[in-house]
PDB file of C-alpha atoms in Angstrom:
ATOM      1  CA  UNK A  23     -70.987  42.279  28.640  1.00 54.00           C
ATOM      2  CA  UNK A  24     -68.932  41.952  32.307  1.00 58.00           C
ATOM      3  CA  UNK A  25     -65.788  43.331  32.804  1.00 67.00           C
ATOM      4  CA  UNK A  26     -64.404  39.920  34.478  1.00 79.00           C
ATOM      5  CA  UNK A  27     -66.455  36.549  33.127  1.00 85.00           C
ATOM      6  CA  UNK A  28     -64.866  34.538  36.014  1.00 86.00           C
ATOM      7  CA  UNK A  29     -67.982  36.413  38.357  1.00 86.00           C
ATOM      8  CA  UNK A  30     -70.339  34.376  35.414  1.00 87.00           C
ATOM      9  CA  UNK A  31     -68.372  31.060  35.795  1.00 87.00           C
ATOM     10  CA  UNK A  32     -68.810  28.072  38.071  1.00 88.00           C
ATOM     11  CA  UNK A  33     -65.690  26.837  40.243  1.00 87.00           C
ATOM     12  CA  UNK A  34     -65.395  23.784  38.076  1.00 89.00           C
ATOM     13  CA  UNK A  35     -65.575  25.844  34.991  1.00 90.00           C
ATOM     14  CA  UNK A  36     -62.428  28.525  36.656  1.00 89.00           C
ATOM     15  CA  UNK A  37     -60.381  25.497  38.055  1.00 89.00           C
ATOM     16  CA  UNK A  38     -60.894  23.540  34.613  1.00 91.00           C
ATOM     17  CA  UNK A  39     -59.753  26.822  32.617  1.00 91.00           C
ATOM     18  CA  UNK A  40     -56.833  27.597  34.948  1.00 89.00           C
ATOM     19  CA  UNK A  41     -55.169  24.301  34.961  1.00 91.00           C
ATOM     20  CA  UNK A  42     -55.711  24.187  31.287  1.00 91.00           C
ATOM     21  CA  UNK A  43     -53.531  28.073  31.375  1.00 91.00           C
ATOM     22  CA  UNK A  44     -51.466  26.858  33.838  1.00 91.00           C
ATOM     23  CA  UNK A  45     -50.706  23.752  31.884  1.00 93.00           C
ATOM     24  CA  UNK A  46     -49.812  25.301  28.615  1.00 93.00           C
ATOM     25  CA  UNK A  47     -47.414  27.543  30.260  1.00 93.00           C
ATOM     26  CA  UNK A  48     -45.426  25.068  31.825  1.00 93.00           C
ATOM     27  CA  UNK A  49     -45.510  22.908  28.448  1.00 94.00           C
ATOM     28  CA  UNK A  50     -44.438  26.540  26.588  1.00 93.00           C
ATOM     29  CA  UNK A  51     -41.529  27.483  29.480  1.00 91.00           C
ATOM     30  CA  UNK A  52     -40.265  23.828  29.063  1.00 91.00           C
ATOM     31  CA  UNK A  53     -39.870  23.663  25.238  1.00 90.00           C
ATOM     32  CA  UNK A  54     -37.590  26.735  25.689  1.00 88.00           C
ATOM     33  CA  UNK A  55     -35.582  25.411  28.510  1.00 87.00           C
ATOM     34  CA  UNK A  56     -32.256  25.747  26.475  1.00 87.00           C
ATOM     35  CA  UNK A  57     -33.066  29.331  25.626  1.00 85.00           C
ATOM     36  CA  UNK A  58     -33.449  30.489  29.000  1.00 84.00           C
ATOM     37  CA  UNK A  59     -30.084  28.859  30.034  1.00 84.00           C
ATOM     38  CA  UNK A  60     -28.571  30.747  27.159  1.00 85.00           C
ATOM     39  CA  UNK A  61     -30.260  34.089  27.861  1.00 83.00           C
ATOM     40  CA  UNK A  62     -28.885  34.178  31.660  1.00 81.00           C
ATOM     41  CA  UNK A  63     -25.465  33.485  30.868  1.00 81.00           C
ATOM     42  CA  UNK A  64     -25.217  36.130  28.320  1.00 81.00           C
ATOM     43  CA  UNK A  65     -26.542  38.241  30.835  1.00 79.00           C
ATOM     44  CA  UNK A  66     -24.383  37.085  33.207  1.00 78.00           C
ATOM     45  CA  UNK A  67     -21.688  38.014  30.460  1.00 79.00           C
ATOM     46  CA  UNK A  68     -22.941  41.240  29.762  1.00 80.00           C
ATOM     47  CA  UNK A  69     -23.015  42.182  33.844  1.00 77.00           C
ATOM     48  CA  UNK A  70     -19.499  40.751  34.086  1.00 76.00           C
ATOM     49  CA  UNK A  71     -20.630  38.329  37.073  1.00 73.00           C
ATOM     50  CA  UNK A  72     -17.709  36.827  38.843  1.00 71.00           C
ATOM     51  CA  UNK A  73     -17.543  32.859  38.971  1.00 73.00           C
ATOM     52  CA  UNK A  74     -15.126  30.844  40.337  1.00 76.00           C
ATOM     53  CA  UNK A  75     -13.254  29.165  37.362  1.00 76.00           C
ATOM     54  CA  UNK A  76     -12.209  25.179  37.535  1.00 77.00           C
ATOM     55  CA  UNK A  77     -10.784  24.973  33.623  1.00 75.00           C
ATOM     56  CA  UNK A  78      -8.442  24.195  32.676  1.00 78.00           C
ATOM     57  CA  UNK A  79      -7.075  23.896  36.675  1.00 81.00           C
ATOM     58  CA  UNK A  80      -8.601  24.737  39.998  1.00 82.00           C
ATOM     59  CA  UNK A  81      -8.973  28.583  40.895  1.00 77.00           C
ATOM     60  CA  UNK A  82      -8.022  29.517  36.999  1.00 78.00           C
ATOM     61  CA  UNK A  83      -8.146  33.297  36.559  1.00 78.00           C
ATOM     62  CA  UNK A  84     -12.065  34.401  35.485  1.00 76.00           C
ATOM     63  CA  UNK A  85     -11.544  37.763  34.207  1.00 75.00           C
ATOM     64  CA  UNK A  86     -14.372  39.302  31.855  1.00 74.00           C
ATOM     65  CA  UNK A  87     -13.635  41.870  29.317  1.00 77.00           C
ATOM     66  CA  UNK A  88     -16.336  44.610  29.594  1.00 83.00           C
ATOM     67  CA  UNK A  89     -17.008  43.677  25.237  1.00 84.00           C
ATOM     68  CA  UNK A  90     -20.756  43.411  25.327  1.00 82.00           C
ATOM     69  CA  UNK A  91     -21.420  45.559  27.812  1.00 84.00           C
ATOM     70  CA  UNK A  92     -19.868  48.085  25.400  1.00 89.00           C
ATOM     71  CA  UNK A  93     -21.418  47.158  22.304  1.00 90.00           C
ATOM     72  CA  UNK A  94     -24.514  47.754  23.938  1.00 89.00           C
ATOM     73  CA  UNK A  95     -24.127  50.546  25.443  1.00 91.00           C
ATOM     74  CA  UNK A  96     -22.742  51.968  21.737  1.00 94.00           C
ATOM     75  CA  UNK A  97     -25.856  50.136  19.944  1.00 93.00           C
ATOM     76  CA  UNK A  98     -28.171  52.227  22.506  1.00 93.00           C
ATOM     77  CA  UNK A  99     -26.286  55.587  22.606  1.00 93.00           C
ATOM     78  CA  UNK A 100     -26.997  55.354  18.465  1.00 93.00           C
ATOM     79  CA  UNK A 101     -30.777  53.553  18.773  1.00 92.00           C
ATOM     80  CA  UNK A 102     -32.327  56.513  21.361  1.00 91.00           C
ATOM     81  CA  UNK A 103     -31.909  59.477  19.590  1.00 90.00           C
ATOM     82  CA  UNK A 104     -33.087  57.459  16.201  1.00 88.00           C
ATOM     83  CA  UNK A 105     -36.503  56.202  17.687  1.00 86.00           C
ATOM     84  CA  UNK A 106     -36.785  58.967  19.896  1.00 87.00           C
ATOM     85  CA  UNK A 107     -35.759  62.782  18.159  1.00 84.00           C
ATOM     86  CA  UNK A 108     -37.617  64.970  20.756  1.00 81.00           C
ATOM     87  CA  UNK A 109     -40.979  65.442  21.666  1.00 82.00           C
ATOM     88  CA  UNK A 110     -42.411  64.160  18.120  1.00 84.00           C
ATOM     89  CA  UNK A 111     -42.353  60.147  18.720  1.00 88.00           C
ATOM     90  CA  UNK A 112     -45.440  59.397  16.623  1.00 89.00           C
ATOM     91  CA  UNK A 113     -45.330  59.821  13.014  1.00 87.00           C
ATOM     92  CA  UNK A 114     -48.474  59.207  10.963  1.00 87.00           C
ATOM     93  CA  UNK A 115     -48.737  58.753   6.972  1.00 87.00           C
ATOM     94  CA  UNK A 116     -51.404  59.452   5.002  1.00 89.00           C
ATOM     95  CA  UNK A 117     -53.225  57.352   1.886  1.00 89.00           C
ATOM     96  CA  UNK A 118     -54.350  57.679  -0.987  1.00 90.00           C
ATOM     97  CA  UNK A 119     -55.069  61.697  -2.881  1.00 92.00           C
ATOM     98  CA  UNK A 120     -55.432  64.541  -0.576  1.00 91.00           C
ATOM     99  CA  UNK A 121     -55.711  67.895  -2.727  1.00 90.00           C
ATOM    100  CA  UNK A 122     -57.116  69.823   0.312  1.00 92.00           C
ATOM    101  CA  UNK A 123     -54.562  68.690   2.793  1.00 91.00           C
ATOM    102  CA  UNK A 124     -57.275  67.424   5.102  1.00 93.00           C
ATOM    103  CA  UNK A 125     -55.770  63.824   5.656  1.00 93.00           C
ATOM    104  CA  UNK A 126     -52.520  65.287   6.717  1.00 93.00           C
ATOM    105  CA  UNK A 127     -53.898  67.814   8.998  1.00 94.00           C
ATOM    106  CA  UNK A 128     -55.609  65.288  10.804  1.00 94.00           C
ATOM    107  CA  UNK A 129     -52.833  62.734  10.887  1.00 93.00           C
ATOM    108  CA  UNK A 130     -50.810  65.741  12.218  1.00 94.00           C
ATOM    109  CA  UNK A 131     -52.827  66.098  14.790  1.00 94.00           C
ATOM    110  CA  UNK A 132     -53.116  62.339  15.571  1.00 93.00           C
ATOM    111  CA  UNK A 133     -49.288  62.604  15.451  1.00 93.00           C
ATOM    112  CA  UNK A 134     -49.022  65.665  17.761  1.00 93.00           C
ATOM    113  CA  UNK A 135     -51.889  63.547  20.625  1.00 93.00           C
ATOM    114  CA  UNK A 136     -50.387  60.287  20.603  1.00 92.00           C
ATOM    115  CA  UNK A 137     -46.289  61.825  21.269  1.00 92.00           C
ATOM    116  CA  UNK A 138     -48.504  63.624  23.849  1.00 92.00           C
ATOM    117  CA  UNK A 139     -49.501  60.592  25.228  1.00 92.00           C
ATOM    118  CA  UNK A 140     -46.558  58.756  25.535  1.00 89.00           C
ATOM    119  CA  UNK A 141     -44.110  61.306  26.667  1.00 89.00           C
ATOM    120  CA  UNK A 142     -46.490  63.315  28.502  1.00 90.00           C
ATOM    121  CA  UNK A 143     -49.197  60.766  30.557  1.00 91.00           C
ATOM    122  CA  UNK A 144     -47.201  57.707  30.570  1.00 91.00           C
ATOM    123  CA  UNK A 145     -44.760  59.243  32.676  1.00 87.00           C
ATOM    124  CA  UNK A 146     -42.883  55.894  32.522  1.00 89.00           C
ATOM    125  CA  UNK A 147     -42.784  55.169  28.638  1.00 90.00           C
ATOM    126  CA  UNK A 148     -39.596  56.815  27.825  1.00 89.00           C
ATOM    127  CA  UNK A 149     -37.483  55.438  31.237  1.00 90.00           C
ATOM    128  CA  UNK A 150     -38.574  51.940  30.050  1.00 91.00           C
ATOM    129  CA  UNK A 151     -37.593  52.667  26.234  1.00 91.00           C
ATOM    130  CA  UNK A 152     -34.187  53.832  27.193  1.00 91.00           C
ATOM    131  CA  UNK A 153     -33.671  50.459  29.528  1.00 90.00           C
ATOM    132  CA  UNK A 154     -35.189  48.193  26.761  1.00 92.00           C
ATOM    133  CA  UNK A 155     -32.767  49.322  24.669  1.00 93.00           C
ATOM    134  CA  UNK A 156     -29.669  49.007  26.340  1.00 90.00           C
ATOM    135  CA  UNK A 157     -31.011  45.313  27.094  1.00 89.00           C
ATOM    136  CA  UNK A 158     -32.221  44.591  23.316  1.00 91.00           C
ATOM    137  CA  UNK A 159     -28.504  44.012  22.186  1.00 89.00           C
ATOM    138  CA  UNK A 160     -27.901  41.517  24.766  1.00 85.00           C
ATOM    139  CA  UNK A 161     -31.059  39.436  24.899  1.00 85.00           C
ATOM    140  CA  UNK A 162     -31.813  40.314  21.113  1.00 85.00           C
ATOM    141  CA  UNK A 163     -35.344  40.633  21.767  1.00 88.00           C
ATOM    142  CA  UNK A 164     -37.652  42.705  23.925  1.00 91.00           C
ATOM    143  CA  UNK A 165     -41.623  43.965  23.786  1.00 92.00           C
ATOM    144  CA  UNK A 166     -43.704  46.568  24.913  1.00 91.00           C
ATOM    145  CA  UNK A 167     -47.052  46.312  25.699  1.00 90.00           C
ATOM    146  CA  UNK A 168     -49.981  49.157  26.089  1.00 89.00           C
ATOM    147  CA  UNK A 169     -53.408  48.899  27.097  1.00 86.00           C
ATOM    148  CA  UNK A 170     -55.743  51.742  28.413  1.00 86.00           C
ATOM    149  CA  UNK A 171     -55.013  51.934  32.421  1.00 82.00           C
ATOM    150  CA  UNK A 172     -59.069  52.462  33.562  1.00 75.00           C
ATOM    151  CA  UNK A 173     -57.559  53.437  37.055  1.00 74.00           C
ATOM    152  CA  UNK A 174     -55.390  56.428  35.434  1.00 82.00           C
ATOM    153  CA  UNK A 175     -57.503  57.224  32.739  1.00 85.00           C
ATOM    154  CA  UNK A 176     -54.671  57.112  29.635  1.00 88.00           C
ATOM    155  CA  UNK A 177     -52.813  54.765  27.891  1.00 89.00           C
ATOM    156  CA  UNK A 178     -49.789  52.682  29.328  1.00 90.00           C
ATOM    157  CA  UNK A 179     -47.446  51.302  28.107  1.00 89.00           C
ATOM    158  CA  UNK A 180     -44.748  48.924  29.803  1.00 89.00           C
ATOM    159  CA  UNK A 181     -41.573  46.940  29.053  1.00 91.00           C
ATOM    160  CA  UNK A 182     -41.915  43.147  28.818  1.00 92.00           C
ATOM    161  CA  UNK A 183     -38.790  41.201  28.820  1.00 90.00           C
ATOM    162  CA  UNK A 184     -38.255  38.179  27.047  1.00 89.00           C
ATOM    163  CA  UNK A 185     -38.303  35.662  29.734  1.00 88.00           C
ATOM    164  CA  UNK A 186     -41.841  36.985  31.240  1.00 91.00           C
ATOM    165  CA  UNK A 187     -43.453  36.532  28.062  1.00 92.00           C
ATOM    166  CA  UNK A 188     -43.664  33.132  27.192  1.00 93.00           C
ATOM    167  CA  UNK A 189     -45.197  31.336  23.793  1.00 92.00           C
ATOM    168  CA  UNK A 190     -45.457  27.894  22.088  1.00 91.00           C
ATOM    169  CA  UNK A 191     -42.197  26.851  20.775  1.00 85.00           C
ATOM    170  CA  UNK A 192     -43.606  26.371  16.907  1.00 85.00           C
ATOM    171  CA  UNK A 193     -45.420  29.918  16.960  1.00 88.00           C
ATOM    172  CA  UNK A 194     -43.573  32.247  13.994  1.00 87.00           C
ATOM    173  CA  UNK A 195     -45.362  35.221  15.064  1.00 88.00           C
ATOM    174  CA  UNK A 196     -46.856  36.729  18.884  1.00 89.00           C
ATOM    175  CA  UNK A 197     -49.848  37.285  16.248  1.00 88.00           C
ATOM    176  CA  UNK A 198     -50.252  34.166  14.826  1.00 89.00           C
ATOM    177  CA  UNK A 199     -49.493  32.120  18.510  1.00 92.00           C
ATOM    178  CA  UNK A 200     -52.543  29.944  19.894  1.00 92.00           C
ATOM    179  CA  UNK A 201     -51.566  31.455  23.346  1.00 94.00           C
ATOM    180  CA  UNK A 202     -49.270  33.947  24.929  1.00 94.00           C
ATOM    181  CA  UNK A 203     -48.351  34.059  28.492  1.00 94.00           C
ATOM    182  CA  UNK A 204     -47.027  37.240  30.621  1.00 93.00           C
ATOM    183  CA  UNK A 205     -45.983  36.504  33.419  1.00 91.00           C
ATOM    184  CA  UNK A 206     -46.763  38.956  35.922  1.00 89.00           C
ATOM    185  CA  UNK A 207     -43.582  39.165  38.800  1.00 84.00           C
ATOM    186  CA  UNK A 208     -43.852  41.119  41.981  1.00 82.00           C
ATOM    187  CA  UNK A 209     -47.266  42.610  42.525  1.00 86.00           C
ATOM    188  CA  UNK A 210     -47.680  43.898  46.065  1.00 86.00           C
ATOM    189  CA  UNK A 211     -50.823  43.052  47.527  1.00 85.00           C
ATOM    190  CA  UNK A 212     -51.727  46.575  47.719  1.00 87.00           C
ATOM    191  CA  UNK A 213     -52.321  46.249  44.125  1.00 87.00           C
ATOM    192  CA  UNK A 214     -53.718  42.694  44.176  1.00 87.00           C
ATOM    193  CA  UNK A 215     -56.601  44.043  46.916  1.00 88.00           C
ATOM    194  CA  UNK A 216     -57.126  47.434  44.617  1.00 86.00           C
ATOM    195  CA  UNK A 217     -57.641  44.886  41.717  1.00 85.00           C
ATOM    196  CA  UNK A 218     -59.989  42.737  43.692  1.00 86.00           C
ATOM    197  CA  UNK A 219     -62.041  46.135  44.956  1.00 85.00           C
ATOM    198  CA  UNK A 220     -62.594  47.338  41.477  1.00 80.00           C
ATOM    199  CA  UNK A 221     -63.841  43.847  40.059  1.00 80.00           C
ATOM    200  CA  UNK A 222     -60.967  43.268  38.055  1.00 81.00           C
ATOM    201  CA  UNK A 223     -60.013  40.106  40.723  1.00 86.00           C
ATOM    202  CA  UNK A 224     -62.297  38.165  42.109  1.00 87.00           C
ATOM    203  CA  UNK A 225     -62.604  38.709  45.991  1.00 87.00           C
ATOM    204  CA  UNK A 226     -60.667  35.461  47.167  1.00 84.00           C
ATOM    205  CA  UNK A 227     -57.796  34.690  49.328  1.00 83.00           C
ATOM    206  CA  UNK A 228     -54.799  34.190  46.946  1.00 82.00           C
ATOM    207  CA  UNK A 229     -52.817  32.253  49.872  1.00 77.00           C
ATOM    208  CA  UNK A 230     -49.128  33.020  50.378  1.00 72.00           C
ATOM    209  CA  UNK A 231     -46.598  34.811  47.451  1.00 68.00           C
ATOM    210  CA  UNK A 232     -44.478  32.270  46.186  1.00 62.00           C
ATOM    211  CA  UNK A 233     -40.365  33.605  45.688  1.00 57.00           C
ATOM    212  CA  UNK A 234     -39.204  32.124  41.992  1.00 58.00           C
ATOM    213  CA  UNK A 235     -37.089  33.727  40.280  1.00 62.00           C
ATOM    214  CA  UNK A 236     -35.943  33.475  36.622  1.00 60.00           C
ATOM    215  CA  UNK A 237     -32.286  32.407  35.689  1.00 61.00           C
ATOM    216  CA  UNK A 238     -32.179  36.385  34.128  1.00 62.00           C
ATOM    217  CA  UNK A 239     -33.313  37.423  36.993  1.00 67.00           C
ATOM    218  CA  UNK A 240     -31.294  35.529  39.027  1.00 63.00           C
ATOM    219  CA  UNK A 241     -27.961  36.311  37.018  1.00 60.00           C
ATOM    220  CA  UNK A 242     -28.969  39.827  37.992  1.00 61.00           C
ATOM    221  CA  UNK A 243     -29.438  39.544  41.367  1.00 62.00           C
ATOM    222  CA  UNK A 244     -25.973  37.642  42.038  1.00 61.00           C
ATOM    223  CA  UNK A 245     -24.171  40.949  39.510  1.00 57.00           C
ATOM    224  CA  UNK A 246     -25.774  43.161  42.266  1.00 58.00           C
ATOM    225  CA  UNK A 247     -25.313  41.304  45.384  1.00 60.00           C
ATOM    226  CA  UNK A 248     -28.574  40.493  45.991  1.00 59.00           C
ATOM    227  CA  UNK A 249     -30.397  37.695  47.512  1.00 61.00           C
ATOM    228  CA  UNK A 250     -34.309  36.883  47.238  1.00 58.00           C
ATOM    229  CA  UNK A 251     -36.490  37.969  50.449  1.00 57.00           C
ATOM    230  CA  UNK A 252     -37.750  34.787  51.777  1.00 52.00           C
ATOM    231  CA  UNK A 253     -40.257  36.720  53.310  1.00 52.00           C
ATOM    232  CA  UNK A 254     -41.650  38.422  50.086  1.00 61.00           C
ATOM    233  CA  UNK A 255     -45.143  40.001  49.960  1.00 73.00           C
ATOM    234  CA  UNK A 256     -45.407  40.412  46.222  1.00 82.00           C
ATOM    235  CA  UNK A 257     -47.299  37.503  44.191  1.00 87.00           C
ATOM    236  CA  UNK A 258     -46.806  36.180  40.437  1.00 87.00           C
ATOM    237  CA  UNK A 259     -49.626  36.003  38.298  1.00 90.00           C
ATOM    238  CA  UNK A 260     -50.404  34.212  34.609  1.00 91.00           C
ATOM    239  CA  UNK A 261     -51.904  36.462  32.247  1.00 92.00           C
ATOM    240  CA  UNK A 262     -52.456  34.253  29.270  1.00 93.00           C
ATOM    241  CA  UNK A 263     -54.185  35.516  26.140  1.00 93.00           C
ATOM    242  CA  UNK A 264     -55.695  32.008  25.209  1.00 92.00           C
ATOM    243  CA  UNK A 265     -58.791  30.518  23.481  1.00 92.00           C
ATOM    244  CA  UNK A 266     -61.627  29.277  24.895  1.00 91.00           C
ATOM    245  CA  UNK A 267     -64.683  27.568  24.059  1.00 90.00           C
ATOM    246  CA  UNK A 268     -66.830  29.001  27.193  1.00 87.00           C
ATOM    247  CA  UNK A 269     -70.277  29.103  24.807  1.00 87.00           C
ATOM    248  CA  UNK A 270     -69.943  25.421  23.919  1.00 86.00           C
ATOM    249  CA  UNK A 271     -70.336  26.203  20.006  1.00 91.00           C
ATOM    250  CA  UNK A 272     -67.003  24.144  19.034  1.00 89.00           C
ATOM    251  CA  UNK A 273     -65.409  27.306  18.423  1.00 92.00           C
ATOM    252  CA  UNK A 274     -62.500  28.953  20.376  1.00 91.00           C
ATOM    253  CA  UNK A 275     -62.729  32.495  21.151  1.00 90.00           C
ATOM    254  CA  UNK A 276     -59.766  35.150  22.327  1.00 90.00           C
ATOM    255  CA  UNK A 277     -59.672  35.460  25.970  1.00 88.00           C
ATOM    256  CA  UNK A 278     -57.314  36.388  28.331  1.00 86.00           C
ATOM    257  CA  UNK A 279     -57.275  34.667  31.151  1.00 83.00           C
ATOM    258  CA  UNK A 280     -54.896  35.443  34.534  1.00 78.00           C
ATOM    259  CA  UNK A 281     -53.991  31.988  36.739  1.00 75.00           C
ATOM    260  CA  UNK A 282     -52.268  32.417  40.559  1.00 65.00           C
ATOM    261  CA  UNK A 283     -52.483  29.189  42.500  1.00 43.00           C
ATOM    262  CA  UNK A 284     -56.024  27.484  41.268  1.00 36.00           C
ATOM    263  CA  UNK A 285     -58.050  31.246  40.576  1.00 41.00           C
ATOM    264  CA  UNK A 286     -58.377  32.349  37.594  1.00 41.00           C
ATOM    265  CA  UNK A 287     -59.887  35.644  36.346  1.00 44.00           C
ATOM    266  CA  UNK A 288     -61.674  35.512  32.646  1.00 42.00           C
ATOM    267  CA  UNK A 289     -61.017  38.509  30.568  1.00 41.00           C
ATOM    268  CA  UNK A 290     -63.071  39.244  27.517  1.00 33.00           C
TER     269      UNK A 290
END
C-alpha cells in the first residue's frame, strides 16, 4: 500500500534487487552492442559529422551529401500534419449499437479531454512529437512514454529514444519483455533532492554523478562541437520495470525498480 516499497525493505533485500537490475541491464546493453555502433554512425551520417578519411589514401576527401538529412526532414514535414491536424489529436471509436447516440457523445467528449490534455497541460508533448519525428526516419524507432506527474497534477508524456530504453535481445514485443530498462540521463540534483523530499527516493547520499555518454549521444555532441563537463552535477538513474518475487510465493510480480550506484527504489 506504500508509494516506494524500498522504505519496507532491508539493505540486503535493496542491494540484492539492485545488482540483480543492474545486472540485467548490462547483460541487455551488451547483447545489442552492434546495434548501438550502427545507430551512432547513422546519426553521425544524418548530422553530416566531419571525420578525417584514411581510404583509400591518407587525408582522402570526406564529403557528406546532406541525403538523409533530407529524407527526414521530407518524411517529417508529411508525418506532423498526419498525426497531428490541429487541436483534435485524440480520436475515440465507439462499439457495438448505439441508437441514442450516447456512446459517441461520450467518446466525443473523451476525445475533446484527452487533445486537451496533451496539447494543453503537457506543455511539452507536441515539441517532443515534432523532434521524435524528425529522428524516427533515422534511428527507425522511437517511444513515448506517459504516466500521471503527482507533482503537476496531469498527465505527461515524454520522448524516449532508442538507446535509453534498453530490453532483452530475444523480447518480440516491449509488452511481452521480462524487463525493460530506461535509462534516466541528466537529472540535476535539484530534482533528485525534490524526489527524495516527497518519498519517491529514499533519503540517502547518491555519491558523485558519473559523465557516460552514449555513442548517439556522443555522435551528437562532436556534430555540435561539444565536449562532456567533467564537472557535471546531473546523475543517471535505472528505471527498470522488472519482476520480482519480494512475497516469497515463487511467483514474480511487475515492479519497477530504479538502480544509481548500489540504491535502489521499489516501485509498485
Amino acid at each position: 500500500s506504500g508509494n516506494n516499497l524500498a522504505e519496507y525493505l532491508s539493505g540486503s533485500e535493496l542491494g540484492q534487487i539492485g545488482s540483480k537490475v543492474h545486472a540485467g541491464y548490462t547483460d541487455d546493453l551488451a547483447s545489442r552492442s552492434e546495434w548501438d555502433e550502427r545507430s551512432a554512425s547513422a546519426m553521425k551520417l544524418a548530422l553530416q559529422v566531419v571525420e578525417k578519411k584514411n581510404f583509400p589514401f591518407e587525408g582522402a576527401a570526406n564529403v557528406k551529401m546532406p541525403i538523409v538529412t533530407i529524407a527526414s526532414l521530407q518524411f517529417h514535414a508529411k508525418a506532423y500534419p498526419s498525426l497531428i491536424p490541429g487541436s483534435d489529436v485524440v480520436k475515440m471509436r465507439t462499439y457495438g449499437d448505439d441508437p441514442d447516440g450516447e456512446k459517441a457523445k461520450r467518446a466525443d467528449r473523451i476525445s475533446q479531454h484527452m487533445s486537451y490534455q496533451v496539447i494543453e497541460e503537457d506543455e511539452a508533448w507536441e515539441e517532443q512529437m515534432d523532434r521524435l519525428l524528425i529522428a524516427l526516419p533515422i534511428e527507425g524507432c522511437e517511444f513515448k512514454k506517459s504516466w500521471f506527474d503527482p507533482n503537476k497534477g496531469h498527465n505527461v508524456s515524454h520522448w524516449v529514444r532508442p538507446e535509453d530504453l534498453v530490453v532483452p535481445y530475444y523480447s518480440t514485443s516491449i509488452e511481452e519483455a521480462p524487463r525493460v530498462t530506461h535509462v534516466l540521463n541528466n537529472i540535476p540534483k535539484r530534482i533528485v533532492e525534490e524526489r527524495k523530499r516527497s518519498g519517491f527516493y529514499l533519503d540517502k547520499d547518491y555519491g558523485s554523478p558519473i559523465v557516460a555518454d552514449s555513442p548517439q549521444e556522443a555522435a551528437r555532441n562532436e556534430r555540435q562541437g561539444l565536449t562532456a563537463n567533467t564537472q557535471k552535477e546531473t546523475y543517471t538513474f535505472l528505471e527498470q520495470h522488472c519482476y520480482l518475487d519480494l512475497d516469497g510465493d515463487e511467483y514474480e510480480e511487475p515492479y519497477r525498480s530504479e538502480e544509481h550506484t548500489s540504491e535502489l527504489q521499489s516501485h509498485s
